[in-house]
Coordinates of C-alpha atoms in Angstrom, one line a residue:
M1 CA -90.9 94.6 -76.5
S2 CA -92.1 95.4 -80.0
C3 CA -90.3 97.5 -82.6
E4 CA -93.2 100.0 -82.6
T5 CA -92.8 100.8 -78.9
D6 CA -89.0 100.4 -78.6
G7 CA -87.6 103.9 -79.3
T8 CA -84.2 103.1 -77.8
F9 CA -82.8 101.4 -80.8
R10 CA -84.2 104.1 -83.1
R11 CA -82.4 106.8 -81.1
L12 CA -79.2 104.8 -81.2
I13 CA -79.4 104.4 -84.9
N14 CA -80.2 108.1 -85.4
S15 CA -77.4 109.2 -83.1
S16 CA -74.9 106.9 -84.9
A17 CA -76.0 108.2 -88.3
E18 CA -75.1 111.7 -87.2
R19 CA -71.6 110.6 -86.2
L20 CA -71.1 108.3 -89.2
P21 CA -71.6 110.3 -92.4
I22 CA -71.3 107.2 -94.6
L23 CA -74.4 105.7 -93.0
R24 CA -77.2 107.3 -95.0
V25 CA -80.8 107.7 -93.9
E26 CA -82.2 105.0 -96.2
T27 CA -79.6 102.6 -94.9
V28 CA -80.7 103.3 -91.3
F29 CA -84.3 102.5 -92.2
T30 CA -83.2 99.3 -93.8
I31 CA -81.2 98.2 -90.8
E32 CA -84.1 99.1 -88.5
R33 CA -86.6 97.0 -90.5
F34 CA -84.1 94.1 -90.4
M35 CA -83.7 94.4 -86.7
C36 CA -87.4 94.2 -86.1
R37 CA -87.3 90.6 -87.5
I38 CA -84.7 89.3 -85.0
D39 CA -84.8 88.8 -81.3
T40 CA -83.6 91.2 -78.6
K41 CA -80.3 89.4 -77.9
L42 CA -79.2 89.7 -81.5
R43 CA -80.4 93.3 -81.6
V44 CA -78.1 94.1 -78.6
Q45 CA -75.2 92.4 -80.2
F46 CA -75.7 94.2 -83.5
A47 CA -76.1 97.5 -81.7
T48 CA -72.8 96.9 -79.9
L49 CA -71.1 96.2 -83.2
L50 CA -72.5 99.3 -84.7
L51 CA -71.2 101.4 -81.9
L52 CA -67.7 100.0 -82.4
L53 CA -68.0 100.9 -86.1
V54 CA -69.0 104.4 -85.2
A55 CA -66.1 104.8 -82.8
T56 CA -63.7 103.4 -85.3
A57 CA -65.0 105.7 -88.0
G58 CA -64.8 108.7 -85.7
Y59 CA -61.1 107.9 -85.0
A60 CA -60.3 107.5 -88.6
Q61 CA -62.0 110.8 -89.4
N62 CA -59.7 112.7 -87.1
Y63 CA -56.5 110.8 -87.7
E64 CA -54.0 112.4 -90.1
Y65 CA -50.8 111.1 -91.6
P66 CA -48.0 113.6 -91.0
L67 CA -47.6 116.1 -93.8
N68 CA -44.3 116.8 -95.3
W69 CA -43.6 120.5 -95.7
R70 CA -40.7 121.9 -97.9
A71 CA -39.5 125.4 -98.5
I72 CA -40.1 126.9 -101.9
G73 CA -39.3 130.4 -103.2
T74 CA -36.6 132.7 -102.0
T75 CA -36.4 135.9 -99.9
V76 CA -35.9 138.3 -102.8
V77 CA -38.0 139.8 -105.6
F78 CA -37.0 140.8 -109.1
N79 CA -38.6 144.2 -109.5
S80 CA -36.5 146.0 -112.0
R81 CA -34.4 147.8 -109.3
A82 CA -30.7 148.2 -108.9
G83 CA -30.6 144.6 -107.6
L84 CA -32.9 142.1 -106.1
S85 CA -35.5 143.6 -103.7
G86 CA -36.2 142.2 -100.2
G87 CA -38.4 143.4 -97.3
S88 CA -38.4 146.2 -94.8
A89 CA -36.3 146.2 -91.6
A90 CA -36.2 148.2 -88.4
G91 CA -32.7 149.6 -88.4
V92 CA -29.1 149.5 -89.8
W93 CA -25.7 150.8 -88.6
F94 CA -22.0 150.6 -89.2
S95 CA -19.4 149.3 -86.7
P96 CA -17.1 152.0 -85.3
E97 CA -14.4 150.9 -87.6
G98 CA -16.7 151.0 -90.7
D99 CA -15.7 147.5 -91.7
A100 CA -18.9 145.7 -90.7
L101 CA -22.6 146.4 -91.0
E102 CA -25.5 145.2 -88.7
L103 CA -29.2 145.1 -89.5
Q104 CA -32.1 144.7 -87.2
L105 CA -35.3 143.0 -88.6
D106 CA -38.8 144.0 -87.6
N107 CA -38.9 140.9 -85.4
G108 CA -35.8 142.0 -83.4
R109 CA -33.3 139.6 -84.9
I110 CA -29.8 141.0 -85.7
Y111 CA -27.8 140.1 -88.7
R112 CA -24.2 141.1 -89.5
T113 CA -22.0 141.2 -92.6
G114 CA -18.3 141.9 -92.9
D115 CA -17.9 141.4 -96.6
F116 CA -21.2 143.2 -97.5
Q117 CA -22.3 140.1 -99.4
N118 CA -23.1 137.4 -96.8
W119 CA -25.2 137.8 -93.6
T120 CA -24.8 135.9 -90.3
S121 CA -27.3 135.9 -87.5
V122 CA -25.8 137.2 -84.2
A123 CA -27.1 136.9 -80.7
K124 CA -26.9 140.6 -79.9
A125 CA -25.9 143.8 -81.5
G126 CA -22.4 145.1 -81.4
N127 CA -21.1 148.7 -81.0
R128 CA -22.8 151.0 -83.5
V129 CA -22.2 154.3 -85.1
G130 CA -25.4 156.4 -85.4
V131 CA -26.1 159.2 -87.8
S132 CA -26.4 162.8 -86.6
T133 CA -29.0 165.2 -87.8
K134 CA -27.8 168.3 -89.6
V135 CA -29.1 171.9 -90.0
V136 CA -29.3 172.7 -93.7
Y137 CA -30.2 175.7 -95.8
R138 CA -33.4 173.9 -97.0
L139 CA -34.9 170.4 -97.2
P140 CA -35.5 168.7 -100.6
E141 CA -39.0 167.5 -99.5
G142 CA -41.3 168.3 -96.7
R143 CA -41.0 165.2 -94.5
A144 CA -37.3 164.6 -95.1
K145 CA -34.6 164.6 -92.4
A146 CA -31.1 165.8 -93.1
F147 CA -28.0 164.0 -91.7
S148 CA -24.3 164.9 -91.5
A149 CA -21.6 163.1 -93.5
P150 CA -18.5 162.3 -91.3
G151 CA -15.4 164.1 -92.6
N152 CA -17.2 166.4 -95.0
P153 CA -18.8 169.5 -93.4
Y154 CA -20.5 170.6 -96.6
R155 CA -22.1 167.3 -97.4
A156 CA -25.5 166.2 -96.2
Y157 CA -27.9 163.3 -96.9
A158 CA -31.7 163.7 -96.6
A159 CA -34.1 160.8 -96.2
G160 CA -37.8 161.0 -96.9
R161 CA -39.8 159.4 -99.7
F162 CA -36.4 159.4 -101.6
L163 CA -32.8 159.7 -100.6
W164 CA -31.0 163.0 -101.5
R165 CA -27.5 164.4 -101.3
S166 CA -26.2 167.9 -101.1
D167 CA -22.6 169.1 -101.2
D168 CA -23.3 172.7 -100.3
T169 CA -25.1 172.3 -96.9
G170 CA -28.5 172.0 -98.5
K171 CA -28.7 174.8 -101.0
H172 CA -28.9 172.3 -103.9
W173 CA -30.0 168.6 -103.7
V174 CA -29.7 165.6 -106.0
N175 CA -32.2 162.8 -105.9
L176 CA -30.0 159.6 -105.6
V177 CA -32.7 156.9 -106.1
A178 CA -35.3 158.2 -108.6
A179 CA -35.2 159.5 -112.1
G180 CA -38.6 159.9 -113.8
E181 CA -40.5 156.7 -113.2
T182 CA -37.3 154.7 -112.3
R183 CA -37.0 153.7 -108.7
L184 CA -33.5 152.3 -108.1
I185 CA -34.1 151.1 -104.6
G186 CA -37.8 151.6 -104.0
E187 CA -39.3 154.4 -102.0
N188 CA -39.8 155.5 -98.4
V189 CA -36.5 155.6 -96.7
R190 CA -36.8 154.0 -93.2
A191 CA -33.2 154.3 -92.0
I192 CA -29.8 155.4 -93.2
A193 CA -26.2 154.5 -92.1
I194 CA -23.1 156.4 -93.2
S195 CA -19.6 154.9 -92.8
P196 CA -17.6 156.7 -90.1
R197 CA -14.5 156.3 -92.5
D198 CA -16.0 157.2 -95.8
S199 CA -18.8 159.7 -96.5
D200 CA -19.4 158.1 -99.9
R201 CA -20.2 154.7 -98.3
V202 CA -23.9 154.8 -97.4
V203 CA -26.5 152.0 -96.6
V204 CA -30.2 152.8 -96.9
L205 CA -33.3 150.9 -95.8
T206 CA -36.4 151.3 -97.9
E207 CA -39.7 149.4 -98.2
E208 CA -37.8 147.1 -100.6
G209 CA -34.9 146.1 -98.3
V210 CA -31.3 147.2 -97.7
W211 CA -29.1 148.9 -100.3
L212 CA -25.4 150.0 -100.5
T213 CA -23.6 152.7 -102.4
V214 CA -19.8 153.2 -102.2
D215 CA -19.7 156.3 -104.5
G216 CA -22.1 158.7 -102.8
G217 CA -25.3 157.4 -104.5
Q218 CA -24.2 157.2 -108.2
A219 CA -24.6 153.4 -108.2
W220 CA -26.4 151.0 -105.9
S221 CA -26.1 147.3 -105.0
S222 CA -28.6 145.1 -103.2
L223 CA -27.7 143.6 -99.8
N224 CA -31.0 141.7 -99.7
P225 CA -30.0 138.1 -100.7
G226 CA -29.6 135.9 -97.6
L227 CA -31.8 138.0 -95.4
P228 CA -35.1 136.5 -94.1
N229 CA -36.9 139.8 -94.3
L230 CA -39.3 139.3 -97.3
R231 CA -42.8 139.5 -95.9
L232 CA -45.5 138.0 -98.1
T233 CA -48.7 139.2 -96.3
R234 CA -51.0 136.7 -98.0
L235 CA -51.1 134.1 -100.7
V236 CA -53.5 135.0 -103.5
A237 CA -53.7 131.8 -105.6
A238 CA -52.1 128.4 -105.9
P239 CA -50.3 127.4 -109.1
Q240 CA -52.5 126.4 -112.0
A241 CA -52.8 126.5 -115.8
G242 CA -49.1 127.4 -116.3
R243 CA -49.3 130.2 -113.6
G244 CA -47.1 130.1 -110.5
L245 CA -47.8 130.7 -106.9
L246 CA -49.2 134.3 -106.5
A247 CA -48.7 136.3 -103.3
E248 CA -49.1 139.8 -102.0
W249 CA -45.9 141.5 -101.0
E250 CA -45.9 143.8 -97.9
N251 CA -45.7 146.9 -100.2
G252 CA -49.0 145.9 -101.8
A253 CA -47.6 144.4 -105.0
L254 CA -48.4 141.1 -106.5
V255 CA -45.5 138.7 -106.8
E256 CA -45.3 135.3 -108.5
W257 CA -43.1 132.3 -107.9
V258 CA -42.7 130.7 -111.4
P259 CA -42.5 126.8 -111.4
G260 CA -38.9 125.8 -111.8
A261 CA -37.5 129.2 -110.8
K262 CA -34.5 129.4 -108.6
A263 CA -33.5 133.0 -108.2
A264 CA -36.3 135.3 -107.1
W265 CA -40.0 136.0 -107.1
L266 CA -41.3 138.2 -110.0
A267 CA -43.2 141.4 -109.4
R268 CA -46.5 141.4 -111.3
G269 CA -48.0 144.8 -110.3
P270 CA -50.5 146.0 -107.8
I271 CA -53.1 143.7 -106.1
A272 CA -56.6 144.0 -107.6
S273 CA -58.7 142.8 -104.6
K274 CA -58.3 142.1 -100.9
R275 CA -59.4 139.1 -98.7
D276 CA -58.5 137.5 -95.5
G277 CA -55.1 135.9 -96.1
L278 CA -55.2 133.6 -93.1
R279 CA -58.3 131.6 -94.3
W280 CA -58.9 129.7 -97.5
T281 CA -62.2 128.3 -98.7
D282 CA -62.6 126.0 -101.8
A283 CA -64.8 127.8 -104.3
L284 CA -66.4 124.6 -105.6
R285 CA -66.7 122.9 -102.2
P286 CA -67.1 125.6 -99.6
E287 CA -67.2 123.0 -96.8
L288 CA -63.5 122.5 -97.4
R289 CA -61.6 125.1 -95.5
L290 CA -58.1 126.0 -94.2
E291 CA -57.3 128.3 -91.4
V292 CA -54.2 129.7 -89.7
R293 CA -54.3 130.1 -85.9
Q294 CA -51.9 131.6 -83.5
E295 CA -51.8 129.2 -80.6
G296 CA -48.4 129.8 -79.0
R297 CA -47.1 129.4 -82.5
S298 CA -48.7 129.5 -86.0
R299 CA -50.7 126.4 -86.8
V300 CA -52.5 125.2 -89.9
F301 CA -56.0 123.6 -89.5
R302 CA -58.4 122.0 -92.0
S303 CA -62.1 121.4 -91.9
L304 CA -64.1 119.1 -94.3
N305 CA -67.5 120.0 -92.9
G306 CA -67.7 123.8 -93.0
G307 CA -65.9 124.4 -89.8
V308 CA -67.7 122.0 -87.5
Q309 CA -64.6 119.9 -87.0
W310 CA -61.0 120.9 -87.5
V311 CA -57.8 118.9 -87.8
D312 CA -54.3 120.2 -87.1
L313 CA -52.1 119.8 -90.3
T314 CA -49.0 121.7 -88.9
S315 CA -47.0 118.4 -88.7
D316 CA -43.2 119.1 -89.2
L317 CA -43.7 122.8 -90.3
E318 CA -41.2 124.9 -88.5
G319 CA -42.4 127.1 -85.7
L320 CA -42.5 130.3 -87.8
E321 CA -45.1 133.0 -88.1
I322 CA -47.5 132.1 -90.9
L323 CA -48.6 135.2 -92.9
G324 CA -50.8 133.6 -95.6
I325 CA -52.3 130.4 -96.9
A326 CA -53.6 129.0 -100.1
A327 CA -54.3 125.6 -101.6
D328 CA -54.9 123.7 -104.9
R329 CA -57.7 121.1 -104.4
A330 CA -56.8 119.3 -107.7
S331 CA -53.3 118.4 -106.6
G332 CA -53.9 118.5 -102.8
A333 CA -51.1 120.9 -102.2
I334 CA -51.2 123.5 -99.4
Y335 CA -49.0 126.6 -99.5
V336 CA -48.1 128.8 -96.6
A337 CA -46.1 132.1 -96.5
T338 CA -43.9 132.3 -93.4
E339 CA -41.5 135.0 -92.1
R340 CA -38.8 133.2 -94.1

């Protein structure tokens, strides 16, 4: 059978070239002209060898050495508040004795502190003391809710955009968390807990975490360190040119993890633009892509050919919810923001 009439080998070569990117078209033509000069037996042997090479190359293309993931950053942000800021939570309450505090995160996990400095994860919530609403003379802001202070019939706290206190049943109110442009504990109070033993001892949840006052709101301290509640909703850019890792905080602000930092992220102001935080595409090589998928757990995938083929890079990354991804092609580093 002549080379001109034998299309089988041509189809084999073309099919192999599609699967083996390193085998260029001109190389295929050179091989085909060479094969026309040898007998059929050698052609079959060479074709078999070529198929083995293709199979080996396909295996090598999909094989990945395990990646090593390590934690960077912390769960707090320096944002010029009364202390280090954190993230939002679902609820907070005192124990009946007032000697312990429990916090429920948005994901349902419960944390407890007895010294109001260190948090411990607990399997289930203990007994809690709720707060009672109070009828007051007037509210300090339209959407606020007023609450009673145990042991003091004249005192009330009101929670809305800010936290307020009144010592005359609502005739006059004092803003406890804002003065001009200063925001001591952030804004938008999500929950409040008042000690059953001391009406001056109050814990407040805002969009920037959990805060404690022991003097009726004159001074505040942060209870955010040690809590895994900082939610970075997407990674904006990988470190480069002296700049650190940039991420978007759940309150919409830009935060930066400076290389070599140990204490906290630094708030850098509002985000200028939006994009999908669970996908990353190389600006210079758009065929290089990263993607986060929820497949029972969050997993990281990479494509080198514009999404035709994907490789799972999750490796030893803990089974946490991934909220954002970014990469630096120059160094090969991949960054993911998780619930921790």
